């Protein structure tokens, strides 16, 4: 991704990313000054900065970490994080679960703020309330990005998790350092983009004493895609969600003349191709590039309205990239299907890992029903 080159044009400054997860610890060296805890709507602010699993903090650092103090430097170190702590697997105690918001409540709340991007690195949002929250966020012009899940591999179906499978949400798959699709990465019609998802350090646990090496999953891939969007939106603050989405799809790396794939969607996200062209044409502001697959006009309508003003109410939505002919995108409940494609499809792309990482030892794998 040539991060150092991109940072000469954009670091994500001025863009806020809502990270909905296990909470975000604002006191790690890499996140000091990066977390806007006061901007979380009060209705869903319970212990937003008390990360009970370390997953949310790791994702926030991949997006906007500064690298200070030997910490992890994210792809958009100039962006800011708005933390949301929701009930995911790993949260203990009935009292805590009672007070902690559900994911749909956090999505709705984030939709009513001035955060442009909602980053969701987990699955399990399958209810009507979840889907309604996603649609609400889409109507507010938010860019929703979610991990597709780690459900592939021997004896596994490869099914795509929700909310990535919902319309209006960009589903992100994982590739490794050799540009092969990660063996664990879910696949199907709702994969829209791919990003690096292997070989990163992340906090070992909620004590935040040390990093563990070789973290992997579609979670980091979604976080890096959120950071990529922040870089683009920072450089072009007047663009709408439709234009940012279109620019990421149009510049994604994939084999020449290839149709969208159920493993990598439109390809590997490459924000540098947008940033290096000061005259890049993002297309019309009020046309959803994925309207066919989204099945509605929420994003198109959002492109004709001014940005939402911050408020403490609750509701949001997300957006899913449309597939060109030959590949669908956000088919709810998409499932794995056999084909001649390979789950280790090689992608010939001139890209490298998007983050700079320092320190860490050992191995840890986040195991949660929703954290991906």
CSV table of C-alpha atoms in Angstrom, one decimal:
chain,number,residue,atom,x,y,z
A,1,UNK,CA,0.0,0.0,0.0
A,2,UNK,CA,3.0,2.3,0.3
A,3,UNK,CA,1.8,3.8,3.5
A,4,UNK,CA,4.7,6.3,3.8
A,5,UNK,CA,3.9,7.7,0.4
A,6,UNK,CA,0.2,8.0,1.1
A,7,UNK,CA,0.8,9.8,4.3
A,8,UNK,CA,2.4,12.7,2.4
A,9,UNK,CA,-1.1,13.2,0.9
A,10,UNK,CA,-3.4,12.1,3.7
A,11,UNK,CA,-3.2,10.6,7.2
A,12,UNK,CA,-7.0,10.5,7.7
A,13,UNK,CA,-7.0,13.9,9.6
A,14,UNK,CA,-10.5,15.2,10.2
A,15,UNK,CA,-12.3,11.8,9.8
A,16,UNK,CA,-13.9,10.1,12.7
A,17,UNK,CA,-14.3,6.3,12.7
A,18,UNK,CA,-16.9,4.7,15.0
A,19,UNK,CA,-15.3,1.4,16.2
A,20,UNK,CA,-18.1,-0.9,17.5
A,21,UNK,CA,-16.5,-3.7,19.5
A,22,UNK,CA,-15.4,-4.7,23.0
A,23,UNK,CA,-14.6,-1.1,23.8
A,24,UNK,CA,-11.4,0.9,23.2
A,25,UNK,CA,-8.7,1.6,25.7
A,26,UNK,CA,-7.6,5.2,25.1
A,27,UNK,CA,-4.5,4.9,27.4
A,28,UNK,CA,-2.3,2.6,25.3
A,29,UNK,CA,0.7,4.6,24.0
A,30,UNK,CA,-0.5,4.3,20.4
A,31,UNK,CA,-4.0,5.6,21.1
A,32,UNK,CA,-3.3,8.5,23.5
A,33,UNK,CA,-5.1,11.5,22.1
A,34,UNK,CA,-6.7,9.4,19.4
A,35,UNK,CA,-10.0,8.4,21.2
A,36,UNK,CA,-12.9,10.7,21.4
A,37,UNK,CA,-14.7,9.2,24.3
A,38,UNK,CA,-16.8,12.3,25.0
A,39,UNK,CA,-18.4,12.0,21.6
A,40,UNK,CA,-20.1,8.7,22.3
A,41,UNK,CA,-23.9,9.3,22.7
A,42,UNK,CA,-24.7,9.0,26.4
A,43,UNK,CA,-27.4,6.4,25.8
A,44,UNK,CA,-24.7,3.9,24.7
A,45,UNK,CA,-21.6,5.2,26.5
A,46,UNK,CA,-21.5,2.7,29.3
A,47,UNK,CA,-17.8,1.8,29.8
A,48,UNK,CA,-16.9,2.7,26.2
A,49,UNK,CA,-13.3,3.0,27.2
A,50,UNK,CA,-13.2,-0.2,29.3
A,51,UNK,CA,-12.2,-2.9,26.8
A,52,UNK,CA,-13.0,-6.3,28.3
A,53,UNK,CA,-11.4,-8.3,25.5
A,54,UNK,CA,-8.6,-6.2,23.9
A,55,UNK,CA,-10.1,-6.8,20.5
A,56,UNK,CA,-11.6,-3.4,20.1
A,57,UNK,CA,-8.4,-1.7,21.1
A,58,UNK,CA,-6.4,-3.7,18.7
A,59,UNK,CA,-8.7,-2.8,15.8
A,60,UNK,CA,-8.6,0.9,16.8
A,61,UNK,CA,-4.8,0.8,16.7
A,62,UNK,CA,-4.8,-0.7,13.2
A,63,UNK,CA,-7.0,2.1,12.1
A,64,UNK,CA,-5.6,5.2,13.9
A,65,UNK,CA,-2.7,4.1,16.1
A,66,UNK,CA,0.2,6.6,16.1
A,67,UNK,CA,3.0,4.1,16.8
A,68,UNK,CA,4.0,6.1,19.9
A,69,UNK,CA,5.8,4.2,22.7
A,70,UNK,CA,6.7,1.2,20.6
A,71,UNK,CA,3.0,0.6,19.8
A,72,UNK,CA,1.2,-0.3,16.6
A,73,UNK,CA,0.9,2.4,13.9
A,74,UNK,CA,-2.3,2.3,12.0
A,75,UNK,CA,-3.0,3.0,8.3
A,76,UNK,CA,-4.8,6.3,9.1
A,77,UNK,CA,-2.8,7.8,12.1
A,78,UNK,CA,-4.4,11.2,11.6
A,79,UNK,CA,-8.0,9.9,12.0
A,80,UNK,CA,-9.8,9.8,15.4
A,81,UNK,CA,-11.7,6.9,17.0
A,82,UNK,CA,-15.1,7.1,18.6
A,83,UNK,CA,-15.4,4.0,20.8
A,84,UNK,CA,-18.5,1.8,21.3
A,85,UNK,CA,-18.5,-1.0,23.8
A,86,UNK,CA,-21.2,-3.6,23.0
A,87,UNK,CA,-22.2,-7.0,24.3
A,88,UNK,CA,-20.1,-9.7,22.5
A,89,UNK,CA,-18.9,-13.1,23.6
A,90,UNK,CA,-16.4,-12.6,26.4
A,91,UNK,CA,-18.4,-10.1,28.4
A,92,UNK,CA,-18.9,-11.6,31.8
A,93,UNK,CA,-21.5,-11.0,34.5
A,94,UNK,CA,-25.3,-10.6,34.1
A,95,UNK,CA,-25.1,-7.0,35.5
A,96,UNK,CA,-22.6,-6.0,32.9
A,97,UNK,CA,-24.6,-7.5,30.2
A,98,UNK,CA,-27.7,-5.7,31.3
A,99,UNK,CA,-25.9,-2.3,31.2
A,100,UNK,CA,-23.9,-2.9,28.0
A,101,UNK,CA,-25.6,-1.9,24.7
A,102,UNK,CA,-26.4,-4.4,22.0
A,103,UNK,CA,-24.6,-3.9,18.7
A,104,UNK,CA,-27.7,-2.5,16.9
A,105,UNK,CA,-28.1,0.2,19.6
A,106,UNK,CA,-24.5,1.3,19.0
A,107,UNK,CA,-25.0,1.3,15.3
A,108,UNK,CA,-28.1,3.4,15.5
A,109,UNK,CA,-26.4,5.8,17.9
A,110,UNK,CA,-23.3,6.2,15.7
A,111,UNK,CA,-25.5,7.0,12.8
A,112,UNK,CA,-26.7,10.1,14.5
A,113,UNK,CA,-23.1,11.5,15.0
A,114,UNK,CA,-20.6,13.0,12.6
A,115,UNK,CA,-18.5,9.9,12.4
A,116,UNK,CA,-18.3,9.1,8.7
A,117,UNK,CA,-17.3,5.4,9.0
A,118,UNK,CA,-18.7,2.7,11.1
A,119,UNK,CA,-16.2,-0.2,11.5
A,120,UNK,CA,-17.6,-3.6,12.6
A,121,UNK,CA,-15.1,-6.4,13.1
A,122,UNK,CA,-17.5,-9.1,14.3
A,123,UNK,CA,-20.5,-11.1,13.3
A,124,UNK,CA,-23.8,-12.3,14.8
A,125,UNK,CA,-26.0,-9.3,14.0
A,126,UNK,CA,-28.9,-11.3,12.6
A,127,UNK,CA,-32.1,-9.8,14.0
A,128,UNK,CA,-34.6,-7.5,12.5
A,129,UNK,CA,-33.4,-4.8,14.9
A,130,UNK,CA,-29.9,-5.3,13.6
A,131,UNK,CA,-31.0,-5.0,10.0
A,132,UNK,CA,-33.1,-1.9,10.7
A,133,UNK,CA,-30.1,-0.2,12.4
A,134,UNK,CA,-28.0,-0.9,9.4
A,135,UNK,CA,-30.6,0.6,7.1
A,136,UNK,CA,-30.9,3.6,9.3
A,137,UNK,CA,-27.1,4.2,9.2
A,138,UNK,CA,-27.2,3.9,5.4
A,139,UNK,CA,-29.9,6.6,5.2
A,140,UNK,CA,-27.6,8.9,7.2
A,141,UNK,CA,-24.8,8.4,4.6
A,142,UNK,CA,-22.5,6.4,6.8
A,143,UNK,CA,-20.0,4.0,5.3
A,144,UNK,CA,-20.4,0.7,7.1
A,145,UNK,CA,-17.6,-1.8,6.8
A,146,UNK,CA,-17.7,-5.3,8.3
A,147,UNK,CA,-15.6,-8.5,8.5
A,148,UNK,CA,-17.1,-11.3,6.5
A,149,UNK,CA,-16.0,-13.9,9.1
A,150,UNK,CA,-13.5,-16.7,9.6
A,151,UNK,CA,-15.7,-19.6,8.6
A,152,UNK,CA,-13.8,-21.2,5.8
A,153,UNK,CA,-11.4,-24.2,5.9
A,154,UNK,CA,-11.6,-28.0,6.0
A,155,UNK,CA,-15.0,-29.1,7.1
A,156,UNK,CA,-16.4,-25.6,7.3
A,157,UNK,CA,-19.1,-24.0,5.2
A,158,UNK,CA,-17.4,-20.6,4.6
A,159,UNK,CA,-20.7,-18.8,5.3
A,160,UNK,CA,-20.6,-15.0,5.6
A,161,UNK,CA,-21.4,-13.4,8.9
A,162,UNK,CA,-23.9,-10.6,9.5
A,163,UNK,CA,-23.8,-7.7,9.3
A,164,UNK,CA,-21.4,-8.1,6.3
A,165,UNK,CA,-24.1,-10.1,4.6
A,166,UNK,CA,-26.7,-7.3,4.9
A,167,UNK,CA,-27.3,-4.8,2.1
A,168,UNK,CA,-25.5,-1.5,2.5
A,169,UNK,CA,-22.5,-3.1,4.3
A,170,UNK,CA,-19.1,-3.5,2.7
A,171,UNK,CA,-18.0,-7.1,3.5
A,172,UNK,CA,-14.2,-7.5,3.7
A,173,UNK,CA,-12.2,-10.7,3.2
A,174,UNK,CA,-8.6,-11.4,4.2
A,175,UNK,CA,-5.5,-12.1,2.2
A,176,UNK,CA,-2.0,-13.1,3.4
A,177,UNK,CA,1.4,-11.7,2.8
A,178,UNK,CA,1.7,-13.8,-0.4
A,179,UNK,CA,-1.5,-12.3,-1.8
A,180,UNK,CA,-3.4,-15.6,-1.4
A,181,UNK,CA,-6.9,-15.5,0.1
A,182,UNK,CA,-6.6,-16.6,3.8
A,183,UNK,CA,-7.7,-20.1,4.3
A,184,UNK,CA,-10.0,-19.1,7.1
A,185,UNK,CA,-11.7,-16.2,5.2
A,186,UNK,CA,-15.4,-16.6,4.6
A,187,UNK,CA,-16.6,-16.5,1.0
A,188,UNK,CA,-19.7,-15.9,-1.0
A,189,UNK,CA,-21.8,-13.3,-2.7
A,190,UNK,CA,-21.4,-10.7,0.0
A,191,UNK,CA,-17.6,-10.3,-0.2
A,192,UNK,CA,-16.9,-6.9,-1.6
A,193,UNK,CA,-13.3,-6.1,-1.0
A,194,UNK,CA,-10.2,-7.7,0.5
A,195,UNK,CA,-7.4,-6.4,2.7
A,196,UNK,CA,-4.4,-7.9,4.6
A,197,UNK,CA,-5.6,-10.0,7.5
A,198,UNK,CA,-2.6,-12.0,8.6
A,199,UNK,CA,0.6,-11.4,10.5
A,200,UNK,CA,-0.3,-8.5,12.7
A,201,UNK,CA,0.4,-8.0,16.4
A,202,UNK,CA,-2.6,-7.3,18.7
A,203,UNK,CA,-3.0,-7.0,22.4
A,204,UNK,CA,-2.7,-10.4,24.1
A,205,UNK,CA,-5.5,-9.7,26.6
A,206,UNK,CA,-7.3,-7.0,28.5
A,207,UNK,CA,-4.3,-6.3,30.8
A,208,UNK,CA,-2.7,-4.5,27.9
A,209,UNK,CA,0.8,-5.5,29.0
A,210,UNK,CA,2.1,-6.8,25.7
A,211,UNK,CA,1.3,-7.6,22.1
A,212,UNK,CA,1.0,-11.1,20.7
A,213,UNK,CA,2.4,-11.7,17.3
A,214,UNK,CA,0.7,-13.2,14.2
A,215,UNK,CA,-2.8,-12.3,14.9
A,216,UNK,CA,-5.1,-13.0,12.0
A,217,UNK,CA,-8.7,-12.8,10.8
A,218,UNK,CA,-11.1,-10.8,8.7
A,219,UNK,CA,-11.3,-8.4,11.7
A,220,UNK,CA,-8.0,-6.7,10.9
A,221,UNK,CA,-8.9,-6.7,7.2
A,222,UNK,CA,-12.1,-4.8,7.9
A,223,UNK,CA,-10.2,-2.4,10.2
A,224,UNK,CA,-7.6,-1.6,7.5
A,225,UNK,CA,-10.4,-1.1,4.9
A,226,UNK,CA,-12.0,1.4,7.3
A,227,UNK,CA,-8.6,3.1,7.6
A,228,UNK,CA,-8.3,3.2,3.8
A,229,UNK,CA,-11.7,4.9,3.5
A,230,UNK,CA,-10.6,7.4,6.2
A,231,UNK,CA,-7.5,8.3,4.1
A,232,UNK,CA,-9.6,8.9,1.0
A,233,UNK,CA,-12.4,10.9,2.8
A,234,UNK,CA,-9.8,13.1,4.5
A,235,UNK,CA,-8.3,14.0,1.2
A,236,UNK,CA,-11.8,14.6,-0.3
A,237,UNK,CA,-14.0,15.8,2.6
A,238,UNK,CA,-16.7,16.9,0.2
A,239,UNK,CA,-17.3,13.4,-1.2
A,240,UNK,CA,-20.3,11.4,-0.3
A,241,UNK,CA,-20.4,7.8,0.8
A,242,UNK,CA,-21.2,6.8,-2.7
A,243,UNK,CA,-18.1,8.5,-4.1
A,244,UNK,CA,-15.8,7.0,-1.5
A,245,UNK,CA,-17.2,3.6,-2.1
A,246,UNK,CA,-16.9,3.9,-5.9
A,247,UNK,CA,-13.3,5.1,-5.6
A,248,UNK,CA,-12.4,2.0,-3.5
A,249,UNK,CA,-14.1,-0.4,-5.9
A,250,UNK,CA,-12.7,1.2,-9.0
A,251,UNK,CA,-9.1,1.1,-7.8
A,252,UNK,CA,-9.2,-2.3,-6.0
A,253,UNK,CA,-6.5,-4.7,-7.2
A,254,UNK,CA,-7.6,-7.8,-9.1
A,255,UNK,CA,-6.5,-9.7,-12.1
A,256,UNK,CA,-7.0,-7.9,-15.4
A,257,UNK,CA,-10.6,-8.1,-16.7
A,258,UNK,CA,-11.6,-10.3,-13.8
A,259,UNK,CA,-15.2,-10.3,-12.7
A,260,UNK,CA,-15.9,-9.9,-9.0
A,261,UNK,CA,-14.9,-13.0,-7.0
A,262,UNK,CA,-16.7,-14.6,-4.1
A,263,UNK,CA,-13.3,-14.7,-2.4
A,264,UNK,CA,-12.0,-11.2,-2.9
A,265,UNK,CA,-15.0,-9.3,-4.3
A,266,UNK,CA,-13.7,-6.4,-6.4
A,267,UNK,CA,-10.2,-7.0,-5.1
A,268,UNK,CA,-7.6,-5.7,-2.7
A,269,UNK,CA,-8.3,-2.2,-1.4
A,270,UNK,CA,-5.6,0.3,-2.7
A,271,UNK,CA,-6.3,3.8,-1.5
A,272,UNK,CA,-3.0,5.1,-2.9
A,273,UNK,CA,-4.3,5.0,-6.4
A,274,UNK,CA,-7.0,7.5,-5.4
A,275,UNK,CA,-4.7,9.7,-3.4
A,276,UNK,CA,-1.9,9.9,-6.0
A,277,UNK,CA,-4.4,11.4,-8.6
A,278,UNK,CA,-5.5,14.9,-7.5
A,279,UNK,CA,-7.9,14.9,-10.4
A,280,UNK,CA,-9.5,11.5,-9.6
A,281,UNK,CA,-13.2,11.5,-10.7
A,282,UNK,CA,-15.4,9.7,-8.1
A,283,UNK,CA,-18.5,9.9,-10.1
A,284,UNK,CA,-21.9,11.3,-9.1
A,285,UNK,CA,-22.5,12.1,-5.4
A,286,UNK,CA,-26.1,10.7,-5.3
A,287,UNK,CA,-25.7,7.5,-7.2
A,288,UNK,CA,-25.1,4.3,-5.2
A,289,UNK,CA,-22.5,2.3,-7.1
A,290,UNK,CA,-24.0,-0.8,-5.5
A,291,UNK,CA,-27.7,0.0,-5.9
A,292,UNK,CA,-28.5,-3.2,-7.7
A,293,UNK,CA,-27.2,-5.4,-4.9
A,294,UNK,CA,-28.3,-3.2,-2.1
A,295,UNK,CA,-31.8,-3.3,-3.4
A,296,UNK,CA,-32.8,0.2,-2.3
A,297,UNK,CA,-32.0,3.9,-2.7
A,298,UNK,CA,-31.0,4.7,0.9
A,299,UNK,CA,-27.4,5.6,-0.1
A,300,UNK,CA,-28.5,7.5,-3.2
A,301,UNK,CA,-30.8,9.6,-1.2
A,302,UNK,CA,-28.2,10.2,1.5
A,303,UNK,CA,-25.9,11.7,-1.2
A,304,UNK,CA,-28.4,14.5,-1.8
A,305,UNK,CA,-28.6,15.6,1.9
A,306,UNK,CA,-26.2,17.5,4.0
A,307,UNK,CA,-24.1,15.6,6.6
A,308,UNK,CA,-26.1,14.7,9.7
A,309,UNK,CA,-25.7,16.8,12.7
A,310,UNK,CA,-24.4,15.1,15.9
A,311,UNK,CA,-27.1,14.1,18.4
A,312,UNK,CA,-27.6,11.7,21.2
A,313,UNK,CA,-30.3,9.7,19.6
A,314,UNK,CA,-29.8,6.3,18.2
A,315,UNK,CA,-29.8,4.7,14.8
A,316,UNK,CA,-27.5,3.8,11.8
A,317,UNK,CA,-26.9,1.6,8.8
A,318,UNK,CA,-24.3,0.3,6.4
A,319,UNK,CA,-23.5,-0.1,2.9
A,320,UNK,CA,-22.6,-3.0,0.7
A,321,UNK,CA,-20.7,-2.8,-2.6
A,322,UNK,CA,-22.5,-4.0,-5.7
A,323,UNK,CA,-21.1,-6.7,-7.8
A,324,UNK,CA,-20.6,-6.3,-11.5
A,325,UNK,CA,-22.2,-8.9,-13.7
A,326,UNK,CA,-21.0,-12.3,-12.8
A,327,UNK,CA,-20.9,-11.7,-9.1
A,328,UNK,CA,-23.5,-10.7,-6.5
A,329,UNK,CA,-22.6,-8.8,-3.4
A,330,UNK,CA,-24.7,-8.5,-0.4
A,331,UNK,CA,-27.1,-11.4,-0.6
A,332,UNK,CA,-28.5,-11.9,2.9
A,333,UNK,CA,-27.7,-15.3,4.2
A,334,UNK,CA,-25.2,-16.0,1.5
A,335,UNK,CA,-23.7,-19.4,1.9
A,336,UNK,CA,-20.6,-21.2,0.6
A,337,UNK,CA,-20.9,-22.8,-2.8
A,338,UNK,CA,-18.5,-25.0,-4.7
A,339,UNK,CA,-16.9,-23.6,-7.8
A,340,UNK,CA,-13.7,-23.8,-9.8
A,341,UNK,CA,-12.4,-20.8,-7.8
A,342,UNK,CA,-9.7,-21.6,-5.3
A,343,UNK,CA,-9.9,-20.3,-1.7
A,344,UNK,CA,-6.2,-19.6,-2.1
A,345,UNK,CA,-6.8,-17.6,-5.2
A,346,UNK,CA,-3.6,-15.7,-6.0
A,347,UNK,CA,-3.9,-12.0,-6.4
A,348,UNK,CA,-1.2,-10.3,-8.4
A,349,UNK,CA,-1.1,-7.0,-6.7
A,350,UNK,CA,1.7,-4.6,-6.0
A,351,UNK,CA,0.7,-4.1,-2.3
A,352,UNK,CA,2.2,-4.7,1.0
A,353,UNK,CA,1.0,-4.8,4.6
A,354,UNK,CA,-0.6,-1.4,5.4
A,355,UNK,CA,0.6,-1.0,9.0
A,356,UNK,CA,3.9,-0.5,10.8
A,357,UNK,CA,4.1,-2.7,13.8
A,358,UNK,CA,6.6,-2.8,16.6
A,359,UNK,CA,7.2,-5.3,19.4
A,360,UNK,CA,5.2,-8.3,20.6
A,361,UNK,CA,5.9,-11.9,21.1
A,362,UNK,CA,4.0,-15.2,21.3
A,363,UNK,CA,0.8,-16.1,19.6
A,364,UNK,CA,-2.8,-15.4,20.5
A,365,UNK,CA,-6.0,-15.9,18.6
A,366,UNK,CA,-9.2,-14.0,19.5
A,367,UNK,CA,-11.9,-16.6,19.9
A,368,UNK,CA,-15.4,-15.1,20.1
A,369,UNK,CA,-18.7,-15.7,18.6
A,370,UNK,CA,-18.7,-12.3,17.1
A,371,UNK,CA,-15.2,-11.0,17.0
A,372,UNK,CA,-13.7,-12.0,13.6
